[in-house]
Every structure is written in structure tokens, then in C-alpha cells.
Amino acid sequence: MDRLAIDGGKPVRKNLLPYGHQWIDEADIQAVIEVLRSDWLTTGPKVDEFERAFADCVGARETVAVSSGTAALHAAMYAVGIGLGDEVIVPPMTFAASANCVVFQGGTPVFADVDPDTLLLDPAQVEAKITPRTKAIIAADYTGQACDYDALRAIADRYDLTLVADACHALGGSYKECPVGSLADLNVFSFHPVKHITTGEGGMITTDDSEFAQRMRVFRNHGITTDHRQREQQGSWFYEMVDLGYNYRLTDLQCALGISQLRELPGWVARRQEIARRYDTAFAEVPGVDPLSVRDDVSHAYHLYVIRLDLTQLRATRAEVFAALRAEGIGVNVHYIPVHYHPYYRERFGYRRGDFPRAEAAYERLISLPMFPRMSDEDVEDVIKAVRKVVAYYQR
Ligand SMILES: Cc1ncc(COP(=O)(O)O)c(C=O)c1O
């Protein structure tokens, strides 16, 4: 049976437009095929090549490719030396992995509330949460807007903390003309298919600190100090496991895809920004729809385009607006359920509703609209049309 729109008529779209989608072209496919025909499927020359290309792209000295953004966060926590009893400050408005990585290492994630306009970690809230056990801050560049790194850096320096950027949303963005990836002591990226570039699954950490980088290279390879290529070059079988590590390696197949995708990044980010401009212009005229604020010292990478509904102006809940947009063929989503709401965090760390009022109030009103570079102008117009239609229908 065909889907019925909110007014019982025809929906804006017949097929659901997803909120995010990869863009794979023939060059990507050929790049992967080439690796399949080569001698190295994993931990070969494509890993170095991808790491170098990524370093050039974000202006970092060191890059460490790993198997996911989550592995990248874990490796970052390992590099910092997070262990039992250590506290790391994290925003609640992010994906759970931003906080989970602290727990992987036996540490305690301490949430600090976000700025109500951008939903980025609020430096004043961070400072209020620092204790003698605090070792690091993880700032999440939520939706693709860089956090206020000057303010966070000042706090990190004052209290001798390591500053980590969960930049999984922000590849291709910048802060005060400096590229995301060069802003914190450790910067973490994800190459999941909805992100700016994809390797299927994959992640990267960038840093200017060669000791951090070396620790993470060992960590991604079981805690073993050499990889099989180095041993082959040395004509040696000997290796030592010096610490407990994981198999967090990214394959040559994936790195070949990453190299090919990275070439498209500037154009794709520009297209995301263009879509955002169209949304901004359209929604400025729609009462009850409030896009997130963007500071003028950033170039926003728009992994996500998030609107906040003014529910006082609507005769509907967020869930009803969400369902109505889905019925119109618009694949809306919600980013994020605040991390401290999850049963694991409530039960293990005692967090409760009410602990972070700004993130919680925002969560009740958030909807992510489709945002990916391959959207056509017609797709963008469909989203705008559907939002206008649903909001007009529910207007008080
Ligand atoms: C902010 C943030 N951090 C970390 C991750 C984890 O990345 P991955 O899915 O590559 O493990 C994601 C991915 O969804 C994310 O959005």
C-alpha cells in the first residue's frame, strides 16, 4: 500500500530520501580492484599513502589509520594513558562512542553541558567539571561545526589536560582558518558511509605528537612493536608484544578507497555547504523551525543539518512531526539521544534525566534533515517542501 501523507493525500516523494548516503564512483571501484590484484590486501603501501594524503589534507604531522572512528577514539584514550580512576570530560550531545572510549580504558566519562545555540561543548561548563582526576577533554564537533578550540585550549593548558577532538562530523571544516584535524592534541575521524568520505568502516587519528602516534601504531597492531612488512624488510621473524593492543588495522582495500574519496572532499564539502545555505534561506521563513546557530569563525562541514522545532508554535510533538516527514518520503533522523540517557550510563555511572538541561531540552526538539553531497537540487526542494507542508499543517 502506498504511504499516505499527513493530509491523507500524495506524499512529496514516493521513495524515501535517506538522511545521509555515500558517493562511490568508477574511480573508487577501480582503485579497490587494483588492490585486489596486488600483493597487499592489508597493512601494505596503501595505508601509508592514505595516511600521508590525509596528513596533507588536514595539516597534521602524524596520522594513524584504524578500523573505525570508535577504534580511533579508543586509540586516542590509550595514547593519553587513560586508566582506572581517570576522568575525561565529554559532551552529552554526541554519539555514544565519544564517551564509550573512556570506559574502554577503565576511565570515567564526566559529562559537561553544551552551549544552547550551537549544542557544542560549553567551555565554562567544562571548567566547572574539572577535578584533580581529570586527564583530558573530548570535544565533539557536533554536526560538523568546530568547537571553540581557543577557549578549550586555554582550559586544557591551565589544568594540564590533553585536548581531544572527536571530529567525526567535521572533516573538511575549519576554525579561524585552521583545518579541523589540526586543532586539538589528538583529532579523531570516522569513515562510516554517512560521513564526508568513506572506507566502508574506518577511522583516523591526527596529531603533531610523534610519541602519541607511535603508541597508537603499536596499539592498533595487538601491542606489537613491528608490523609484518617491517619484519619482512628486516628479514627477521622476531617481534615483541609490549602492551595489550587490538587488531584495529585498516586494510589496503579500504585505504585505496579512502585515497580515492579524499580527492573529492573539497567539492563534497562545498556541496554540503550549498545545501545548508538553501535550507537556511528556506527555513528563515518557516515559523516553528529553528536551525542551529553557526559561529562566524568556522567553516561548517555539515555532516548533519539539524533543525529545532519550536513546539510552542506547533500542535504536535517532535515524534509526530518526525513521522509526518517520514510519511512524506523524507528520511529524517534524530542526532542524538543524550549519551547520559542511555541505560548503561544511568546504571553504571548514576546519571539521571535533568543532569544536563541544555542538551536535554534540545534533544526534545531536534530533527536531522537529509544532507549528503549527491542530493540533487530537486531532492533539496522536496525536503523544503515537506518541512513547509508538515509545519503548516501543525501550526497553532
Ligand atoms: C561523533 C561520532 N563519534 C564517533 C563515531 C564512531 O565512528 P565509527 O562509526 O566509525 O566507529 C561516530 C559515528 O557515528 C560519531 O558520529
GROMACS .gro file of C-alpha atoms and ligand atoms in nm:
model
  412
    1MET     CA    1   0.000   0.000   0.000
    2ASP     CA    2   0.127   0.347  -0.083
    3ARG     CA    3   0.229   0.570   0.203
    4LEU     CA    4  -0.023   0.843   0.284
    5ALA     CA    5   0.091   1.195   0.357
    6ILE     CA    6  -0.014   1.393   0.662
    7ASP     CA    7  -0.322   1.533   0.485
    8GLY     CA    8  -0.421   1.190   0.354
    9GLY     CA    9  -0.303   1.283   0.005
   10LYS     CA   10   0.008   1.208  -0.200
   11PRO     CA   11   0.342   1.237  -0.023
   12VAL     CA   12   0.605   1.480  -0.153
   13ARG     CA   13   0.823   1.182  -0.253
   14LYS     CA   14   0.745   0.825  -0.347
   15ASN     CA   15   1.086   0.685  -0.245
   16LEU     CA   16   1.239   0.764   0.090
   17LEU     CA   17   1.530   1.010   0.067
   18PRO     CA   18   1.789   0.896   0.327
   19TYR     CA   19   1.945   1.143   0.570
   20GLY     CA   20   2.296   1.050   0.453
   21HIS     CA   21   2.450   0.842   0.179
   22GLN     CA   22   2.792   0.755   0.038
   23TRP     CA   23   2.906   0.856  -0.309
   24ILE     CA   24   3.103   0.583  -0.486
   25ASP     CA   25   3.217   0.643  -0.844
   26GLU     CA   26   3.402   0.437  -1.104
   27ALA     CA   27   3.743   0.571  -0.992
   28ASP     CA   28   3.673   0.442  -0.638
   29ILE     CA   29   3.580   0.100  -0.772
   30GLN     CA   30   3.889   0.082  -0.994
   31ALA     CA   31   4.112   0.185  -0.701
   32VAL     CA   32   3.983  -0.106  -0.492
   33ILE     CA   33   4.009  -0.353  -0.781
   34GLU     CA   34   4.372  -0.253  -0.831
   35VAL     CA   35   4.448  -0.350  -0.470
   36LEU     CA   36   4.266  -0.682  -0.513
   37ARG     CA   37   4.510  -0.759  -0.797
   38SER     CA   38   4.814  -0.655  -0.590
   39ASP     CA   39   5.021  -0.842  -0.331
   40TRP     CA   40   4.895  -0.644  -0.032
   41LEU     CA   41   4.539  -0.667   0.093
   42THR     CA   42   4.619  -0.522   0.434
   43THR     CA   43   4.899  -0.329   0.611
   44GLY     CA   44   5.067  -0.257   0.278
   45PRO     CA   45   5.161   0.057   0.084
   46LYS     CA   46   4.807   0.195   0.056
   47VAL     CA   47   4.793   0.250   0.432
   48ASP     CA   48   5.100   0.478   0.422
   49GLU     CA   49   4.967   0.653   0.113
   50PHE     CA   50   4.627   0.720   0.273
   51GLU     CA   51   4.789   0.840   0.595
   52ARG     CA   52   5.014   1.082   0.402
   53ALA     CA   53   4.730   1.213   0.187
   54PHE     CA   54   4.516   1.266   0.498
   55ALA     CA   55   4.800   1.443   0.679
   56ASP     CA   56   4.837   1.683   0.385
   57CYS     CA   57   4.462   1.738   0.376
   58VAL     CA   58   4.429   1.849   0.740
   59GLY     CA   59   4.777   1.989   0.802
   60ALA     CA   60   4.882   1.737   1.069
   61ARG     CA   61   5.230   1.592   1.114
   62GLU     CA   62   5.123   1.240   1.208
   63THR     CA   63   4.826   1.028   1.104
   64VAL     CA   64   4.728   0.678   1.220
   65ALA     CA   65   4.468   0.488   1.018
   66VAL     CA   66   4.248   0.245   1.214
   67SER     CA   67   3.945   0.026   1.155
   68SER     CA   68   3.671   0.269   1.271
   69GLY     CA   69   3.608   0.604   1.436
   70THR     CA   70   3.541   0.415   1.757
   71ALA     CA   71   3.880   0.242   1.734
   72ALA     CA   72   4.033   0.585   1.670
   73LEU     CA   73   3.875   0.722   1.989
   74HIS     CA   74   3.992   0.417   2.182
   75ALA     CA   75   4.346   0.455   2.047
   76ALA     CA   76   4.341   0.824   2.144
   77MET     CA   77   4.243   0.737   2.502
   78TYR     CA   78   4.519   0.475   2.509
   79ALA     CA   79   4.774   0.727   2.378
   80VAL     CA   80   4.679   0.974   2.652
   81GLY     CA   81   4.721   0.694   2.906
   82ILE     CA   82   4.366   0.698   3.043
   83GLY     CA   83   4.323   0.432   3.309
   84LEU     CA   84   4.123   0.339   3.614
   85GLY     CA   85   4.004   0.642   3.810
   86ASP     CA   86   4.089   0.894   3.541
   87GLU     CA   87   3.817   1.135   3.435
   88VAL     CA   88   3.761   1.267   3.085
   89ILE     CA   89   3.515   1.547   3.011
   90VAL     CA   90   3.273   1.474   2.726
   91PRO     CA   91   2.957   1.644   2.593
   92PRO     CA   92   2.626   1.456   2.629
   93MET     CA   93   2.514   1.570   2.281
   94THR     CA   94   2.718   1.325   2.073
   95PHE     CA   95   2.728   0.963   1.963
   96ALA     CA   96   2.784   0.718   2.249
   97ALA     CA   97   3.129   0.619   2.117
   98SER     CA   98   3.266   0.964   2.217
   99ALA     CA   99   3.214   0.863   2.582
  100ASN     CA  100   3.247   0.483   2.550
  101CYS     CA  101   3.614   0.518   2.456
  102VAL     CA  102   3.688   0.649   2.806
  103VAL     CA  103   3.515   0.347   2.961
  104PHE     CA  104   3.710   0.106   2.732
  105GLN     CA  105   4.023   0.222   2.913
  106GLY     CA  106   3.873   0.199   3.262
  107GLY     CA  107   3.821   0.574   3.292
  108THR     CA  108   3.510   0.771   3.385
  109PRO     CA  109   3.336   0.996   3.134
  110VAL     CA  110   3.224   1.317   3.305
  111PHE     CA  111   2.964   1.499   3.100
  112ALA     CA  112   2.960   1.878   3.071
  113ASP     CA  113   2.661   2.057   2.918
  114VAL     CA  114   2.658   2.220   2.578
  115ASP     CA  115   2.604   2.572   2.451
  116PRO     CA  116   2.228   2.609   2.394
  117ASP     CA  117   2.263   2.771   2.049
  118THR     CA  118   2.528   2.550   1.884
  119LEU     CA  119   2.495   2.239   2.105
  120LEU     CA  120   2.876   2.226   2.121
  121LEU     CA  121   3.065   2.167   2.445
  122ASP     CA  122   3.048   2.488   2.651
  123PRO     CA  123   3.398   2.577   2.781
  124ALA     CA  124   3.254   2.730   3.102
  125GLN     CA  125   3.070   2.403   3.177
  126VAL     CA  126   3.393   2.210   3.111
  127GLU     CA  127   3.589   2.418   3.358
  128ALA     CA  128   3.324   2.360   3.625
  129LYS     CA  129   3.369   1.982   3.592
  130ILE     CA  130   3.747   1.967   3.635
  131THR     CA  131   3.876   1.773   3.936
  132PRO     CA  132   4.226   1.651   4.031
  133ARG     CA  133   4.139   1.328   3.844
  134THR     CA  134   4.060   1.499   3.511
  135LYS     CA  135   4.309   1.399   3.240
  136ALA     CA  136   4.152   1.503   2.911
  137ILE     CA  137   3.868   1.680   2.734
  138ILE     CA  138   3.694   1.524   2.434
  139ALA     CA  139   3.524   1.797   2.230
  140ALA     CA  140   3.278   1.672   1.969
  141ASP     CA  141   3.236   1.887   1.658
  142TYR     CA  142   2.865   1.809   1.653
  143THR     CA  143   2.701   1.832   1.307
  144GLY     CA  144   3.033   1.949   1.154
  145GLN     CA  145   3.088   2.278   1.334
  146ALA     CA  146   3.423   2.304   1.513
  147CYS     CA  147   3.408   2.369   1.886
  148ASP     CA  148   3.561   2.684   2.035
  149TYR     CA  149   3.913   2.540   2.037
  150ASP     CA  150   4.086   2.858   2.160
  151ALA     CA  151   3.875   2.857   2.475
  152LEU     CA  152   3.913   2.480   2.522
  153ARG     CA  153   4.290   2.502   2.463
  154ALA     CA  154   4.321   2.773   2.728
  155ILE     CA  155   4.144   2.549   2.981
  156ALA     CA  156   4.346   2.241   2.879
  157ASP     CA  157   4.671   2.436   2.923
  158ARG     CA  158   4.564   2.586   3.255
  159TYR     CA  159   4.487   2.243   3.405
  160ASP     CA  160   4.745   2.041   3.211
  161LEU     CA  161   4.488   1.832   3.022
  162THR     CA  162   4.506   1.669   2.681
  163LEU     CA  163   4.260   1.812   2.431
  164VAL     CA  164   4.098   1.556   2.202
  165ALA     CA  165   3.867   1.647   1.913
  166ASP     CA  166   3.602   1.398   1.814
  167ALA     CA  167   3.598   1.543   1.464
  168CYS     CA  168   3.399   1.255   1.313
  169HIS     CA  169   3.141   1.509   1.185
  170ALA     CA  170   3.378   1.781   1.076
  171LEU     CA  171   3.626   1.661   0.812
  172GLY     CA  172   3.678   1.945   0.565
  173GLY     CA  173   3.571   2.214   0.812
  174SER     CA  174   3.788   2.476   0.979
  175TYR     CA  175   3.811   2.705   1.283
  176LYS     CA  176   3.968   3.051   1.247
  177GLU     CA  177   4.110   2.939   0.910
  178CYS     CA  178   4.281   2.632   1.064
  179PRO     CA  179   4.161   2.297   0.932
  180VAL     CA  180   3.977   2.055   1.157
  181GLY     CA  181   4.233   1.783   1.224
  182SER     CA  182   4.498   2.035   1.331
  183LEU     CA  183   4.309   2.190   1.623
  184ALA     CA  184   4.348   1.953   1.919
  185ASP     CA  185   4.630   1.734   2.055
  186LEU     CA  186   4.456   1.432   1.905
  187ASN     CA  187   4.186   1.457   1.638
  188VAL     CA  188   3.960   1.165   1.552
  189PHE     CA  189   3.775   1.089   1.227
  190SER     CA  190   3.532   0.823   1.105
  191PHE     CA  191   3.489   0.689   0.753
  192HIS     CA  192   3.149   0.530   0.803
  193PRO     CA  193   2.941   0.558   0.482
  194VAL     CA  194   2.735   0.858   0.601
  195LYS     CA  195   3.048   1.059   0.683
  196HIS     CA  196   3.231   1.301   0.448
  197ILE     CA  197   3.442   1.026   0.292
  198THR     CA  198   3.405   0.654   0.339
  199THR     CA  199   3.617   0.340   0.355
  200GLY     CA  200   3.315   0.123   0.447
  201GLU     CA  201   3.427   0.124   0.809
  202GLY     CA  202   3.738   0.314   0.905
  203GLY     CA  203   3.894   0.584   1.116
  204MET     CA  204   4.196   0.810   1.153
  205ILE     CA  205   4.373   0.995   1.430
  206THR     CA  206   4.581   1.303   1.351
  207THR     CA  207   4.837   1.458   1.586
  208ASP     CA  208   5.155   1.662   1.584
  209ASP     CA  209   5.296   1.448   1.866
  210SER     CA  210   5.513   1.164   1.736
  211GLU     CA  211   5.505   0.982   2.072
  212PHE     CA  212   5.125   0.971   2.066
  213ALA     CA  213   5.140   0.847   1.706
  214GLN     CA  214   5.389   0.573   1.785
  215ARG     CA  215   5.184   0.450   2.080
  216MET     CA  216   4.873   0.430   1.862
  217ARG     CA  217   5.057   0.241   1.586
  218VAL     CA  218   5.153  -0.025   1.837
  219PHE     CA  219   4.803  -0.025   1.990
  220ARG     CA  220   4.630  -0.088   1.655
  221ASN     CA  221   4.852  -0.390   1.597
  222HIS     CA  222   4.796  -0.604   1.913
  223GLY     CA  223   5.051  -0.403   2.112
  224ILE     CA  224   5.326  -0.543   1.888
  225THR     CA  225   5.614  -0.309   1.806
  226THR     CA  226   5.668  -0.404   1.441
  227ASP     CA  227   5.428  -0.492   1.161
  228HIS     CA  228   5.480  -0.779   0.917
  229ARG     CA  229   5.607  -0.550   0.642
  230GLN     CA  230   5.880  -0.410   0.866
  231ARG     CA  231   5.981  -0.763   0.970
  232GLU     CA  232   5.996  -0.871   0.608
  233GLN     CA  233   6.217  -0.572   0.523
  234GLN     CA  234   6.446  -0.662   0.816
  235GLY     CA  235   6.450  -1.031   0.716
  236SER     CA  236   6.351  -1.116   1.072
  237TRP     CA  237   6.082  -1.323   1.242
  238PHE     CA  238   6.125  -1.163   1.582
  239TYR     CA  239   5.855  -0.947   1.734
  240GLU     CA  240   5.752  -0.840   2.080
  241MET     CA  241   5.416  -0.758   2.228
  242VAL     CA  242   5.488  -0.476   2.470
  243ASP     CA  243   5.136  -0.390   2.579
  244LEU     CA  244   4.781  -0.513   2.535
  245GLY     CA  245   4.659  -0.390   2.197
  246TYR     CA  246   4.389  -0.476   1.946
  247ASN     CA  247   4.354  -0.560   1.582
  248TYR     CA  248   4.238  -0.214   1.479
  249ARG     CA  249   4.415  -0.215   1.142
  250LEU     CA  250   4.263  -0.060   0.830
  251THR     CA  251   4.312  -0.271   0.517
  252ASP     CA  252   4.481  -0.167   0.191
  253LEU     CA  253   4.147  -0.223   0.017
  254GLN     CA  254   3.987   0.034   0.245
  255CYS     CA  255   4.279   0.276   0.223
  256ALA     CA  256   4.268   0.268  -0.158
  257LEU     CA  257   3.903   0.367  -0.137
  258GLY     CA  258   3.991   0.638   0.117
  259ILE     CA  259   4.263   0.787  -0.109
  260SER     CA  260   4.021   0.798  -0.400
  261GLN     CA  261   3.742   0.951  -0.187
  262LEU     CA  262   3.970   1.214  -0.033
  263ARG     CA  263   4.021   1.371  -0.379
  264GLU     CA  264   3.652   1.460  -0.384
  265LEU     CA  265   3.640   1.608  -0.034
  266PRO     CA  266   3.661   1.982  -0.119
  267GLY     CA  267   3.383   1.958  -0.377
  268TRP     CA  268   3.166   1.748  -0.148
  269VAL     CA  269   3.203   1.985   0.146
  270ALA     CA  270   3.121   2.279  -0.083
  271ARG     CA  271   2.805   2.098  -0.197
  272ARG     CA  272   2.705   2.029   0.165
  273GLN     CA  273   2.751   2.399   0.241
  274GLU     CA  274   2.543   2.494  -0.061
  275ILE     CA  275   2.259   2.266   0.052
  276ALA     CA  276   2.281   2.418   0.401
  277ARG     CA  277   2.252   2.768   0.253
  278ARG     CA  278   1.936   2.666   0.067
  279TYR     CA  279   1.788   2.518   0.383
  280ASP     CA  280   1.885   2.827   0.587
  281THR     CA  281   1.717   3.059   0.339
  282ALA     CA  282   1.404   2.848   0.315
  283PHE     CA  283   1.360   2.789   0.689
  284ALA     CA  284   1.414   3.154   0.781
  285GLU     CA  285   1.057   3.194   0.651
  286VAL     CA  286   0.907   2.893   0.832
  287PRO     CA  287   0.772   2.971   1.180
  288GLY     CA  288   0.844   2.696   1.430
  289VAL     CA  289   1.164   2.580   1.255
  290ASP     CA  290   1.491   2.695   1.403
  291PRO     CA  291   1.824   2.580   1.252
  292LEU     CA  292   2.123   2.554   1.490
  293SER     CA  293   2.341   2.864   1.522
  294VAL     CA  294   2.668   2.876   1.331
  295ARG     CA  295   2.952   3.092   1.463
  296ASP     CA  296   3.124   3.319   1.215
  297ASP     CA  297   3.475   3.193   1.300
  298VAL     CA  298   3.411   2.847   1.148
  299SER     CA  299   3.370   2.690   0.810
  300HIS     CA  300   3.099   2.434   0.887
  301ALA     CA  301   3.146   2.091   0.725
  302TYR     CA  302   2.774   1.996   0.759
  303HIS     CA  303   2.786   1.626   0.827
  304LEU     CA  304   2.434   1.692   0.954
  305TYR     CA  305   2.177   1.963   0.911
  306VAL     CA  306   1.977   1.980   1.232
  307ILE     CA  307   1.665   2.186   1.294
  308ARG     CA  308   1.499   2.255   1.628
  309LEU     CA  309   1.122   2.264   1.632
  310ASP     CA  310   0.957   2.538   1.833
  311LEU     CA  311   0.694   2.311   1.983
  312THR     CA  312   0.512   2.606   2.139
  313GLN     CA  313   0.412   2.707   1.786
  314LEU     CA  314   0.302   2.359   1.679
  315ARG     CA  315   0.009   2.134   1.769
  316ALA     CA  316   0.234   1.829   1.753
  317THR     CA  317   0.517   1.655   1.930
  318ARG     CA  318   0.858   1.602   1.773
  319ALA     CA  319   0.761   1.236   1.724
  320GLU     CA  320   0.453   1.339   1.525
  321VAL     CA  321   0.648   1.581   1.307
  322PHE     CA  322   0.913   1.311   1.256
  323ALA     CA  323   0.652   1.053   1.150
  324ALA     CA  324   0.482   1.306   0.920
  325LEU     CA  325   0.812   1.387   0.746
  326ARG     CA  326   0.887   1.017   0.703
  327ALA     CA  327   0.539   0.975   0.554
  328GLU     CA  328   0.630   1.249   0.305
  329GLY     CA  329   0.930   1.039   0.196
  330ILE     CA  330   1.191   1.238   0.386
  331GLY     CA  331   1.432   1.013   0.576
  332VAL     CA  332   1.469   1.231   0.883
  333ASN     CA  333   1.664   1.115   1.186
  334VAL     CA  334   1.745   1.234   1.538
  335HIS     CA  335   2.103   1.309   1.648
  336TYR     CA  336   2.135   1.244   1.936
  337ILE     CA  337   1.968   1.090   2.236
  338PRO     CA  338   2.192   1.248   2.504
  339VAL     CA  339   2.450   0.987   2.599
  340HIS     CA  340   2.370   1.003   2.972
  341TYR     CA  341   2.009   0.896   2.894
  342HIS     CA  342   2.124   0.551   2.786
  343PRO     CA  343   2.052   0.280   3.045
  344TYR     CA  344   2.419   0.179   3.052
  345TYR     CA  345   2.527   0.527   3.160
  346ARG     CA  346   2.243   0.566   3.407
  347GLU     CA  347   2.307   0.230   3.569
  348ARG     CA  348   2.684   0.232   3.565
  349PHE     CA  349   2.755   0.598   3.643
  350GLY     CA  350   2.431   0.713   3.807
  351TYR     CA  351   2.345   0.981   3.555
  352ARG     CA  352   1.984   1.099   3.556
  353ARG     CA  353   1.745   1.299   3.344
  354GLY     CA  354   1.779   1.660   3.446
  355ASP     CA  355   2.159   1.646   3.480
  356PHE     CA  356   2.227   1.837   3.156
  357PRO     CA  357   1.927   2.062   3.094
  358ARG     CA  358   2.052   2.228   2.776
  359ALA     CA  359   2.131   1.906   2.590
  360GLU     CA  360   1.808   1.753   2.719
  361ALA     CA  361   1.588   2.048   2.617
  362ALA     CA  362   1.747   2.049   2.272
  363TYR     CA  363   1.700   1.674   2.230
  364GLU     CA  364   1.321   1.710   2.265
  365ARG     CA  365   1.314   1.939   1.960
  366LEU     CA  366   1.583   1.805   1.724
  367ILE     CA  367   1.536   1.662   1.377
  368SER     CA  368   1.816   1.590   1.127
  369LEU     CA  369   1.722   1.654   0.765
  370PRO     CA  370   1.880   1.477   0.468
  371MET     CA  371   2.229   1.613   0.397
  372PHE     CA  372   2.472   1.449   0.156
  373PRO     CA  373   2.655   1.584  -0.149
  374ARG     CA  374   2.486   1.362  -0.402
  375MET     CA  375   2.142   1.510  -0.323
  376SER     CA  376   2.004   1.677  -0.634
  377ASP     CA  377   1.853   2.025  -0.626
  378GLU     CA  378   1.513   1.855  -0.660
  379ASP     CA  379   1.588   1.640  -0.353
  380VAL     CA  380   1.669   1.956  -0.157
  381GLU     CA  381   1.347   2.120  -0.277
  382ASP     CA  382   1.150   1.809  -0.174
  383VAL     CA  383   1.287   1.836   0.180
  384ILE     CA  384   1.198   2.205   0.199
  385LYS     CA  385   0.851   2.141   0.055
  386ALA     CA  386   0.785   1.860   0.304
  387VAL     CA  387   0.901   2.063   0.605
  388ARG     CA  388   0.685   2.357   0.497
  389LYS     CA  389   0.386   2.130   0.444
  390VAL     CA  390   0.412   1.944   0.775
  391VAL     CA  391   0.484   2.255   0.980
  392ALA     CA  392   0.194   2.445   0.816
  393TYR     CA  393  -0.035   2.150   0.889
  394TYR     CA  394   0.055   2.151   1.258
  395GLN     CA  395   0.077   2.529   1.301
  396ARG     CA  396  -0.120   2.653   1.602
  397LIG     C1  397   3.059   1.192   1.684
  397LIG     C2  398   3.095   1.050   1.649
  397LIG     N1  399   3.198   0.991   1.716
  397LIG     C3  400   3.236   0.866   1.690
  397LIG     C4  401   3.171   0.789   1.595
  397LIG     C5  402   3.214   0.648   1.574
  397LIG     O1  403   3.262   0.625   1.445
  397LIG     P1  404   3.253   0.479   1.379
  397LIG     O2  405   3.110   0.454   1.344
  397LIG     O3  406   3.341   0.492   1.258
  397LIG     O4  407   3.307   0.383   1.478
  397LIG     C6  408   3.067   0.845   1.523
  397LIG     C7  409   3.000   0.766   1.420
  397LIG     O5  410   2.885   0.757   1.403
  397LIG     C8  411   3.027   0.978   1.552
  397LIG     O6  412   2.924   1.036   1.487
   0.00000   0.00000   0.00000
